[in-house]
Short mmCIF file of C-alpha atoms in Angstrom, two decimals:
data_model
loop_
_atom_site.label_atom_id
_atom_site.label_comp_id
_atom_site.label_asym_id
_atom_site.label_seq_id
_atom_site.Cartn_x
_atom_site.Cartn_y
_atom_site.Cartn_z
CA UNK A 1 -22.30 26.69 2.59
CA UNK A 2 -22.25 22.94 3.04
CA UNK A 3 -21.50 22.54 -0.68
CA UNK A 4 -18.46 24.76 -0.28
CA UNK A 5 -17.36 22.86 2.83
CA UNK A 6 -17.68 19.55 1.00
CA UNK A 7 -15.74 20.93 -1.95
CA UNK A 8 -13.04 22.25 0.37
CA UNK A 9 -12.79 18.83 2.01
CA UNK A 10 -12.37 17.17 -1.39
CA UNK A 11 -9.64 19.58 -2.48
CA UNK A 12 -7.94 19.47 0.91
CA UNK A 13 -7.60 15.69 0.56
CA UNK A 14 -6.31 16.15 -2.99
CA UNK A 15 -3.40 18.23 -1.64
CA UNK A 16 -2.23 15.21 0.44
CA UNK A 17 -1.95 17.35 3.59
CA UNK A 18 0.55 15.12 5.42
CA UNK A 19 2.94 14.87 2.48
CA UNK A 20 2.57 18.56 1.66
CA UNK A 21 3.06 19.43 5.33
CA UNK A 22 6.25 17.39 5.52
CA UNK A 23 7.68 18.99 2.37
CA UNK A 24 6.66 22.42 3.67
CA UNK A 25 8.48 21.63 6.92
CA UNK A 26 11.65 20.82 4.94
CA UNK A 27 11.33 24.14 3.09
CA UNK A 28 10.95 26.16 6.28
CA UNK A 29 13.77 24.23 7.96
CA UNK A 30 15.95 24.98 4.93
CA UNK A 31 15.12 28.68 5.25
CA UNK A 32 15.89 28.75 8.96
CA UNK A 33 19.10 26.77 8.47
CA UNK A 34 20.54 29.85 6.77
CA UNK A 35 20.46 31.61 10.16
CA UNK A 36 18.95 34.64 8.48
CA UNK A 37 16.75 36.86 10.66
CA UNK A 38 14.15 34.14 11.16
CA UNK A 39 11.88 36.47 13.12
CA UNK A 40 11.04 38.28 9.89
CA UNK A 41 7.43 37.14 9.91
CA UNK A 42 6.67 38.62 6.49
CA UNK A 43 9.32 36.51 4.81
CA UNK A 44 8.42 33.37 6.76
CA UNK A 45 4.75 33.72 5.94
CA UNK A 46 5.54 34.47 2.30
CA UNK A 47 7.87 31.46 2.04
CA UNK A 48 5.39 29.18 3.82
CA UNK A 49 2.49 30.42 1.70
CA UNK A 50 4.27 30.16 -1.64
CA UNK A 51 5.73 26.73 -0.85
CA UNK A 52 2.42 25.41 0.43
CA UNK A 53 0.51 26.66 -2.63
CA UNK A 54 3.12 25.40 -5.10
CA UNK A 55 3.43 21.97 -3.45
CA UNK A 56 -0.34 21.63 -3.05
CA UNK A 57 -0.86 22.84 -6.62
CA UNK A 58 1.57 20.31 -8.08
CA UNK A 59 -0.05 17.55 -6.02
CA UNK A 60 -3.52 18.48 -7.30
CA UNK A 61 -2.19 18.58 -10.89
CA UNK A 62 -0.67 15.13 -10.39
CA UNK A 63 -4.03 13.85 -9.15
CA UNK A 64 -5.70 15.37 -12.21
CA UNK A 65 -3.22 13.72 -14.58
CA UNK A 66 -3.29 10.34 -12.81
CA UNK A 67 -7.08 10.15 -12.36
CA UNK A 68 -7.37 7.24 -14.82
CA UNK A 69 -4.76 5.05 -13.10
CA UNK A 70 -5.98 6.09 -9.65
CA UNK A 71 -9.39 4.68 -10.58
CA UNK A 72 -7.77 1.28 -11.22
CA UNK A 73 -6.02 1.03 -7.85
CA UNK A 74 -7.85 -0.01 -4.69
CA UNK A 75 -5.84 2.42 -2.57
CA UNK A 76 -6.68 5.47 -4.67
CA UNK A 77 -9.99 4.70 -6.38
CA UNK A 78 -11.91 6.66 -3.73
CA UNK A 79 -10.01 9.87 -4.39
CA UNK A 80 -12.28 12.76 -5.37
CA UNK A 81 -10.67 12.89 -8.84
CA UNK A 82 -11.09 9.20 -9.68
CA UNK A 83 -14.51 8.74 -8.06
CA UNK A 84 -16.05 11.68 -9.90
CA UNK A 85 -16.78 13.81 -6.82
CA UNK A 86 -15.12 16.77 -8.56
CA UNK A 87 -15.00 17.53 -12.26
CA UNK A 88 -11.80 17.13 -14.28
CA UNK A 89 -11.76 20.69 -15.56
CA UNK A 90 -12.35 22.13 -12.12
CA UNK A 91 -9.46 20.09 -10.65
CA UNK A 92 -7.19 21.26 -13.47
CA UNK A 93 -8.18 24.89 -12.90
CA UNK A 94 -7.68 24.67 -9.12
CA UNK A 95 -4.31 22.94 -9.56
CA UNK A 96 -3.13 25.56 -12.05
CA UNK A 97 -4.40 28.41 -9.88
CA UNK A 98 -2.63 27.12 -6.75
CA UNK A 99 0.57 26.52 -8.73
CA UNK A 100 0.62 29.88 -10.49
CA UNK A 101 -0.14 31.82 -7.30
CA UNK A 102 2.46 29.82 -5.34
CA UNK A 103 5.23 30.26 -7.92
CA UNK A 104 4.16 33.89 -8.49
CA UNK A 105 4.58 34.79 -4.81
CA UNK A 106 7.91 32.95 -4.75
CA UNK A 107 9.24 34.84 -7.81
CA UNK A 108 8.02 38.15 -6.35
CA UNK A 109 9.91 37.43 -3.13
CA UNK A 110 13.18 36.37 -4.75
CA UNK A 111 13.91 35.37 -8.35
CA UNK A 112 16.23 32.45 -7.49
CA UNK A 113 13.82 31.17 -4.82
CA UNK A 114 11.01 31.38 -7.37
CA UNK A 115 13.08 29.55 -9.99
CA UNK A 116 13.77 26.64 -7.60
CA UNK A 117 10.12 26.46 -6.52
CA UNK A 118 9.12 26.40 -10.19
CA UNK A 119 11.75 23.72 -10.92
CA UNK A 120 10.25 21.55 -8.15
CA UNK A 121 6.79 21.92 -9.64
CA UNK A 122 8.03 21.30 -13.19
CA UNK A 123 10.00 18.16 -12.22
CA UNK A 124 7.04 16.82 -10.25
CA UNK A 125 4.21 17.43 -12.70
CA UNK A 126 5.84 17.38 -16.13
CA UNK A 127 8.94 15.19 -15.80
CA UNK A 128 7.77 12.76 -13.10
CA UNK A 129 4.01 12.41 -13.61
CA UNK A 130 3.35 13.26 -17.25
CA UNK A 131 6.55 12.07 -18.90
CA UNK A 132 8.11 9.23 -16.90
CA UNK A 133 5.76 7.69 -14.32
CA UNK A 134 4.04 5.36 -16.80
CA UNK A 135 7.25 4.59 -18.71
CA UNK A 136 9.95 3.67 -16.23
CA UNK A 137 10.41 2.65 -12.60
CA UNK A 138 13.26 5.18 -12.44
CA UNK A 139 10.71 8.00 -12.52
CA UNK A 140 10.97 8.07 -8.71
CA UNK A 141 14.39 9.69 -9.06
CA UNK A 142 12.68 12.74 -10.57
CA UNK A 143 9.97 12.56 -7.94
CA UNK A 144 12.83 12.67 -5.47
CA UNK A 145 14.45 15.63 -7.20
CA UNK A 146 11.21 17.58 -7.03
CA UNK A 147 10.76 16.61 -3.36
CA UNK A 148 14.24 17.93 -2.64
CA UNK A 149 13.47 21.37 -4.08
CA UNK A 150 11.56 22.88 -1.10
CA UNK A 151 14.51 22.52 1.29
CA UNK A 152 16.92 23.89 -1.32
CA UNK A 153 14.52 26.74 -2.10
CA UNK A 154 14.11 27.61 1.57
CA UNK A 155 17.85 27.70 2.22
CA UNK A 156 18.47 29.69 -0.95
CA UNK A 157 15.86 32.25 0.13
CA UNK A 158 17.54 32.66 3.51
CA UNK A 159 21.07 32.72 2.11
CA UNK A 160 20.58 34.55 -1.18
CA UNK A 161 22.51 31.89 -3.10
CA UNK A 162 22.90 28.13 -3.51
CA UNK A 163 25.63 26.57 -1.35
CA UNK A 164 26.98 23.05 -0.78
CA UNK A 165 25.01 22.65 2.46
CA UNK A 166 21.76 23.41 0.67
CA UNK A 167 22.65 20.88 -2.03
CA UNK A 168 23.58 18.28 0.61
CA UNK A 169 20.31 18.84 2.48
CA UNK A 170 18.48 18.46 -0.85
CA UNK A 171 20.49 15.30 -1.56
CA UNK A 172 19.44 13.95 1.85
CA UNK A 173 15.77 14.47 0.99
CA UNK A 174 16.27 13.10 -2.54
CA UNK A 175 17.83 9.90 -1.14
CA UNK A 176 15.25 9.64 1.62
CA UNK A 177 12.35 9.64 -0.86
CA UNK A 178 13.11 6.14 -2.29
CA UNK A 179 13.04 4.77 1.27
CA UNK A 180 9.55 6.17 1.50
CA UNK A 181 8.17 5.50 -1.98
CA UNK A 182 9.76 2.07 -2.58
CA UNK A 183 8.40 0.63 0.68
CA UNK A 184 5.06 2.02 -0.45
CA UNK A 185 5.32 0.44 -3.90
CA UNK A 186 6.16 -2.91 -2.26
CA UNK A 187 3.12 -2.69 0.01
CA UNK A 188 0.78 -1.84 -2.89
CA UNK A 189 2.54 -3.84 -5.62
CA UNK A 190 -0.73 -5.38 -6.87
CA UNK A 191 -2.35 -1.97 -7.18
CA UNK A 192 0.48 -0.61 -9.30
CA UNK A 193 0.47 -3.76 -11.43
CA UNK A 194 -3.29 -3.39 -12.02
CA UNK A 195 -2.72 0.17 -13.22
CA UNK A 196 0.30 -0.90 -15.35
CA UNK A 197 2.57 1.57 -13.56
CA UNK A 198 6.16 0.26 -13.61
CA UNK A 199 7.75 0.11 -10.17
CA UNK A 200 11.01 -1.23 -8.81
CA UNK A 201 9.35 -4.35 -7.34
CA UNK A 202 7.58 -5.17 -10.63
CA UNK A 203 10.59 -4.35 -12.85
CA UNK A 204 13.56 -5.57 -10.81
CA UNK A 205 12.02 -7.79 -8.11
CA UNK A 206 11.70 -7.44 -4.36
CA UNK A 207 15.35 -8.29 -3.58
CA UNK A 208 16.79 -5.51 -5.72
CA UNK A 209 14.18 -3.09 -4.36
CA UNK A 210 15.12 -3.89 -0.78
CA UNK A 211 18.83 -3.43 -1.49
CA UNK A 212 18.03 -0.10 -3.18
CA UNK A 213 16.07 0.98 -0.10
CA UNK A 214 18.95 0.02 2.18
CA UNK A 215 21.55 1.84 0.08
CA UNK A 216 19.45 4.98 -0.29
CA UNK A 217 18.74 4.98 3.47
CA UNK A 218 22.45 4.76 4.27
CA UNK A 219 23.25 7.58 1.85
CA UNK A 220 20.31 9.72 3.04
CA UNK A 221 21.39 9.39 6.66
CA UNK A 222 24.99 10.16 5.69
CA UNK A 223 23.94 13.26 3.74
CA UNK A 224 21.82 14.57 6.63
CA UNK A 225 24.66 14.10 9.14
CA UNK A 226 27.17 15.78 6.78
CA UNK A 227 24.73 18.67 6.24
CA UNK A 228 24.23 18.93 10.02
CA UNK A 229 28.01 19.09 10.48
CA UNK A 230 28.24 21.72 7.74
CA UNK A 231 25.55 23.76 9.48
CA UNK A 232 27.74 23.81 12.56
CA UNK A 233 25.23 21.79 14.56
CA UNK A 234 26.18 21.36 18.20
CA UNK A 235 27.66 17.94 19.02
CA UNK A 236 24.61 17.03 21.08
CA UNK A 237 22.28 17.58 18.13
CA UNK A 238 24.64 15.69 15.82
CA UNK A 239 24.61 12.83 18.35
CA UNK A 240 20.82 12.81 18.29
CA UNK A 241 20.72 12.96 14.49
CA UNK A 242 23.19 10.06 14.39
CA UNK A 243 21.04 8.01 16.81
CA UNK A 244 17.96 8.56 14.63
CA UNK A 245 20.05 7.72 11.54
CA UNK A 246 21.19 4.45 13.12
CA UNK A 247 17.51 3.57 13.67
CA UNK A 248 16.86 4.19 9.98
CA UNK A 249 19.89 2.10 8.97
CA UNK A 250 18.89 -0.81 11.21
CA UNK A 251 15.44 -0.92 9.66
CA UNK A 252 16.98 -0.67 6.18
CA UNK A 253 19.23 -3.65 6.92
CA UNK A 254 16.31 -5.52 8.49
CA UNK A 255 14.28 -5.08 5.31
CA UNK A 256 17.22 -6.39 3.27
CA UNK A 257 18.16 -9.42 5.33
CA UNK A 258 14.96 -10.25 7.24
CA UNK A 259 12.15 -8.82 5.15
CA UNK A 260 8.57 -8.88 6.32
CA UNK A 261 5.41 -6.84 5.92
CA UNK A 262 5.86 -5.49 9.44
CA UNK A 263 9.44 -4.29 8.82
CA UNK A 264 8.30 -2.77 5.52
CA UNK A 265 5.55 -0.80 7.28
CA UNK A 266 7.90 0.16 10.12
CA UNK A 267 10.51 1.54 7.73
CA UNK A 268 7.86 3.47 5.79
CA UNK A 269 6.59 5.17 8.97
CA UNK A 270 10.00 5.60 10.60
CA UNK A 271 11.38 7.27 7.47
CA UNK A 272 8.73 10.02 7.80
CA UNK A 273 9.42 10.45 11.51
CA UNK A 274 13.15 10.57 10.75
CA UNK A 275 12.83 13.34 8.19
CA UNK A 276 10.48 15.38 10.38
CA UNK A 277 12.80 14.96 13.38
CA UNK A 278 15.82 15.97 11.28
CA UNK A 279 14.02 19.13 10.17
CA UNK A 280 12.97 19.96 13.76
CA UNK A 281 16.61 19.53 14.84
CA UNK A 282 17.77 21.96 12.16
CA UNK A 283 15.18 24.51 13.33
CA UNK A 284 15.88 24.09 17.06
CA UNK A 285 19.60 24.37 16.38
CA UNK A 286 19.30 27.86 14.90
CA UNK A 287 16.65 29.20 17.29
CA UNK B 1 -3.63 -5.74 22.88
CA UNK B 2 -4.26 -2.57 20.91
CA UNK B 3 -2.28 0.51 21.89
CA UNK B 4 -4.45 3.40 23.09
CA UNK B 5 -3.88 7.05 22.09
CA UNK B 6 -2.80 7.74 25.69
CA UNK B 7 -0.17 5.00 25.43
CA UNK B 8 1.16 6.62 22.26
CA UNK B 9 1.32 10.04 23.91
CA UNK B 10 3.18 8.61 26.92
CA UNK B 11 5.65 6.83 24.65
CA UNK B 12 6.11 9.98 22.57
CA UNK B 13 6.94 12.02 25.68
CA UNK B 14 9.34 9.25 26.73
CA UNK B 15 11.01 9.52 23.32
CA UNK B 16 11.26 13.31 23.52
CA UNK B 17 12.83 13.11 26.99
CA UNK B 18 15.30 10.48 25.78
CA UNK B 19 16.10 12.70 22.78
CA UNK B 20 16.69 15.65 25.12
CA UNK B 21 19.05 13.54 27.20
CA UNK B 22 21.06 12.49 24.13
CA UNK B 23 21.23 16.02 22.71
CA UNK B 24 21.66 18.15 25.81
CA UNK B 25 21.62 16.15 29.03
CA UNK B 26 25.04 14.50 28.79
CA UNK B 27 27.17 17.37 27.50
CA UNK B 28 30.38 17.87 29.40
CA UNK B 29 30.90 14.22 30.34
CA UNK B 30 33.95 12.13 29.33
CA UNK B 31 33.93 10.28 26.01
CA UNK B 32 33.03 6.81 27.33
CA UNK B 33 30.06 7.97 29.47
CA UNK B 34 28.81 10.06 26.54
CA UNK B 35 28.96 7.02 24.24
CA UNK B 36 27.37 4.78 26.90
CA UNK B 37 24.53 7.18 27.72
CA UNK B 38 23.97 7.91 24.01
CA UNK B 39 23.50 4.18 23.42
CA UNK B 40 21.18 3.84 26.44
CA UNK B 41 18.92 6.78 25.69
CA UNK B 42 19.26 6.34 21.92
CA UNK B 43 17.98 2.76 22.16
CA UNK B 44 15.18 4.00 24.42
CA UNK B 45 14.27 6.70 21.88
CA UNK B 46 14.28 4.44 18.80
CA UNK B 47 12.55 1.61 20.69
CA UNK B 48 9.85 4.04 21.85
CA UNK B 49 9.25 5.22 18.28
CA UNK B 50 9.10 1.66 16.97
CA UNK B 51 6.72 0.70 19.78
CA UNK B 52 4.43 3.54 18.67
CA UNK B 53 4.68 2.45 15.02
CA UNK B 54 4.35 -1.32 15.49
CA UNK B 55 2.31 -1.55 18.68
CA UNK B 56 2.77 -3.93 21.62
CA UNK B 57 3.10 -6.98 19.30
CA UNK B 58 6.73 -6.01 18.76
CA UNK B 59 7.43 -7.04 22.37
CA UNK B 60 6.95 -10.68 21.26
CA UNK B 61 10.01 -10.43 19.00
CA UNK B 62 13.12 -12.28 20.29
CA UNK B 63 15.21 -9.22 19.30
CA UNK B 64 13.59 -7.28 22.13
CA UNK B 65 15.56 -9.24 24.73
CA UNK B 66 18.85 -8.21 23.11
CA UNK B 67 17.77 -4.60 22.59
CA UNK B 68 16.47 -4.25 26.13
CA UNK B 69 19.80 -5.54 27.46
CA UNK B 70 21.66 -2.67 25.81
CA UNK B 71 19.85 -0.05 27.92
CA UNK B 72 20.80 -1.15 31.47
CA UNK B 73 24.26 -2.34 30.40
CA UNK B 74 25.27 0.94 28.76
CA UNK B 75 23.62 3.06 31.47
CA UNK B 76 25.43 1.18 34.23
CA UNK B 77 28.71 1.38 32.27
CA UNK B 78 28.37 5.17 32.11
CA UNK B 79 27.72 5.37 35.86
CA UNK B 80 30.62 3.10 36.77
CA UNK B 81 32.98 4.99 34.43
CA UNK B 82 32.01 8.29 36.03
CA UNK B 83 31.94 7.29 39.67
CA UNK B 84 33.94 4.08 40.21
CA UNK B 85 37.24 4.79 38.48
CA UNK B 86 38.93 1.63 39.76
CA UNK B 87 36.30 -0.62 38.13
CA UNK B 88 36.28 1.09 34.73
CA UNK B 89 38.16 -1.50 32.68
CA UNK B 90 36.67 -4.53 34.38
CA UNK B 91 33.11 -3.22 34.01
CA UNK B 92 33.72 -2.28 30.37
CA UNK B 93 34.84 -5.86 29.71
CA UNK B 94 31.80 -7.20 31.61
CA UNK B 95 29.45 -4.95 29.59
CA UNK B 96 30.89 -6.05 26.25
CA UNK B 97 31.04 -9.75 27.15
CA UNK B 98 27.60 -9.59 28.79
CA UNK B 99 26.02 -8.07 25.71
CA UNK B 100 27.73 -10.59 23.43
CA UNK B 101 26.65 -13.46 25.69
CA UNK B 102 23.01 -12.37 25.69
CA UNK B 103 23.10 -11.83 21.91
CA UNK B 104 24.67 -15.25 21.28
CA UNK B 105 22.43 -17.21 23.63
CA UNK B 106 19.39 -15.61 22.01
CA UNK B 107 20.62 -16.09 18.41
CA UNK B 108 21.75 -19.73 18.40
CA UNK B 109 20.14 -22.78 20.04
CA UNK B 110 21.67 -23.23 23.50
CA UNK B 111 20.65 -26.18 25.69
CA UNK B 112 19.11 -25.99 29.16
CA UNK B 113 18.73 -22.89 31.24
CA UNK B 114 21.96 -21.23 30.11
CA UNK B 115 20.20 -18.39 28.17
CA UNK B 116 18.02 -17.59 31.22
CA UNK B 117 20.99 -17.70 33.61
CA UNK B 118 23.07 -15.44 31.34
CA UNK B 119 20.20 -12.99 31.00
CA UNK B 120 19.48 -12.92 34.73
CA UNK B 121 23.17 -12.46 35.57
CA UNK B 122 23.76 -9.62 33.09
CA UNK B 123 20.49 -7.83 33.87
CA UNK B 124 20.91 -8.42 37.60
CA UNK B 125 24.38 -6.88 37.83
CA UNK B 126 23.55 -3.97 35.51
CA UNK B 127 20.19 -3.32 37.19
CA UNK B 128 21.59 -3.39 40.73
CA UNK B 129 24.40 -1.05 39.67
CA UNK B 130 21.93 1.51 38.28
CA UNK B 131 19.69 1.11 41.33
CA UNK B 132 22.26 1.16 44.12
CA UNK B 133 25.21 3.23 42.89
CA UNK B 134 23.41 6.61 42.58
CA UNK B 135 21.63 6.13 45.91
CA UNK B 136 24.86 5.18 47.74
CA UNK B 137 26.70 8.14 46.18
CA UNK B 138 23.88 10.48 47.23
CA UNK B 139 23.76 9.12 50.78
CA UNK B 140 27.54 9.46 51.06
CA UNK B 141 27.27 13.07 49.90
CA UNK B 142 29.52 12.45 46.90
CA UNK B 143 26.77 13.61 44.56
CA UNK B 144 23.81 15.97 45.12
CA UNK B 145 20.79 14.24 46.75
CA UNK B 146 18.68 14.43 43.59
CA UNK B 147 21.17 12.16 41.79
CA UNK B 148 19.40 9.34 43.65
CA UNK B 149 16.56 9.77 41.12
CA UNK B 150 18.78 7.83 38.71
CA UNK B 151 18.60 4.97 41.21
CA UNK B 152 14.81 5.22 41.33
CA UNK B 153 14.84 5.04 37.51
CA UNK B 154 17.03 1.94 37.88
CA UNK B 155 14.45 0.37 40.19
CA UNK B 156 11.68 1.11 37.70
CA UNK B 157 13.66 -0.32 34.76
CA UNK B 158 14.25 -3.41 36.91
CA UNK B 159 10.52 -3.79 37.61
CA UNK B 160 9.72 -3.38 33.91
CA UNK B 161 12.41 -5.89 32.97
CA UNK B 162 11.17 -8.44 35.51
CA UNK B 163 7.56 -8.13 34.40
CA UNK B 164 8.49 -8.60 30.74
CA UNK B 165 10.99 -11.41 31.43
CA UNK B 166 8.52 -13.49 33.44
CA UNK B 167 5.84 -12.80 30.85
CA UNK B 168 8.13 -14.06 28.07
CA UNK B 169 9.13 -17.05 30.19
CA UNK B 170 5.45 -18.04 30.42
CA UNK B 171 5.15 -17.38 34.18
CA UNK B 172 3.68 -13.86 34.29
CA UNK B 173 3.61 -11.99 37.62
CA UNK B 174 0.75 -9.88 36.31
CA UNK B 175 -1.53 -10.59 33.38
CA UNK B 176 -0.27 -9.60 29.92
CA UNK B 177 -3.05 -7.01 29.66
CA UNK B 178 -2.07 -5.37 32.96
CA UNK B 179 1.63 -5.34 32.08
CA UNK B 180 0.98 -3.71 28.71
CA UNK B 181 -1.37 -1.23 30.37
CA UNK B 182 1.27 -0.01 32.83
CA UNK B 183 4.31 -0.32 30.54
CA UNK B 184 4.12 3.09 28.75
CA UNK B 185 3.59 4.90 32.07
CA UNK B 186 6.41 2.92 33.67
CA UNK B 187 8.78 3.76 30.80
CA UNK B 188 7.89 7.45 31.04
CA UNK B 189 8.32 7.55 34.82
CA UNK B 190 11.67 5.77 34.49
CA UNK B 191 12.88 8.22 31.85
CA UNK B 192 11.72 11.22 33.93
CA UNK B 193 13.74 9.86 36.88
CA UNK B 194 16.85 9.40 34.74
CA UNK B 195 16.61 12.84 33.12
CA UNK B 196 15.88 14.57 36.45
CA UNK B 197 18.65 12.66 38.21
CA UNK B 198 21.26 13.65 35.63
CA UNK B 199 19.97 17.22 35.37
CA UNK B 200 19.75 18.06 39.06
CA UNK B 201 22.11 15.50 40.50
#
């Protein structure tokens, strides 16, 4: 029993629960934003289950693929995959199983929903991790595209089709992801250099990276507010979203013009809070 | 001083209440009060989140003085605009000039005690307005009695401001540890008073 519990703990950490939870929240918020009958528990549970399994599966597959570079980085060398606590083949099998079951449930629920969930997984594992991550710093764009798929998938499931609001919400997430990942790559620049993974800071320098973060934050906030307006959000909720957006913009400008480790960390954390708050607002708005 | 989990919870509740006030609590007001209260509670919300993220060390930043000026100034502007129609324009000018004066005297080197005098003047007028105006209006029967809670919130924000100002000036009324211990609770109590005052007043 304790062996199973230990194994579960290893695999649970390999799914990056916080990141998976945040992406799952965007997917469910996207679904609810369609103002479909959100009390349909079967559909909600199906959507949550398929998204969770697919996102967790792709994360485990990424860990499996990146186990060699994870072992070279101080931040990740204790992961179960890189420290040998779980075997490579087992991780691959678990990742594939989670992914196939997740995408399978999604396809069974709705073909278009399933296609978008699969696209997210494909962009994340194949395009981002396997193909581009070790070749170019711009790989994060495809990481962003895959991160934007859950919210688009959720809205498409609720709506039955892809609309401009769903695309704008997805664009908001896509543009938010550099704010998150670039601050991270600045904080752990030495780790990435040790593993020979090209990042914006190592390829273009800190100045360009900070400007990129600022621009993507401005555009992400703009996209979220436009999507909120398109959703017919009440003025009060739009006001609140704008206030939170201004906080994001101020930190983005602070990191550009008065950079420091503290501002970097603050922006990294605030960006997560911002996205979670935006998703909660979308959900509250339609309840 | 390290922030305790309880401090974080208190600040989170403060942020949620401030968010409620921005989203729901000021609907139906005129444009200027809505903008003023949005700034006040918006700054409170974002500052609360950043306090949770960065910890109490952020209070040592010189920017805090400027940010903390925005809250009482915009709150008092909203109150004056709503309840003292004849002072609207003059108070709006005072609020803008006051904010600019505090920002300037904290951004560039200014000799003598001018920065302290400017800060005391701006905070004093704004703080007394938030403290006295709702209580006077309630006593006069021009607003429901519970609107006086806004005044109580004003008193609490004044106490918090005084404690922090004297601490930053190097002449603390209470020890730094004590101030930081009571600050999250004080901020929450203040926000509860504001939200209750606007809701039931």
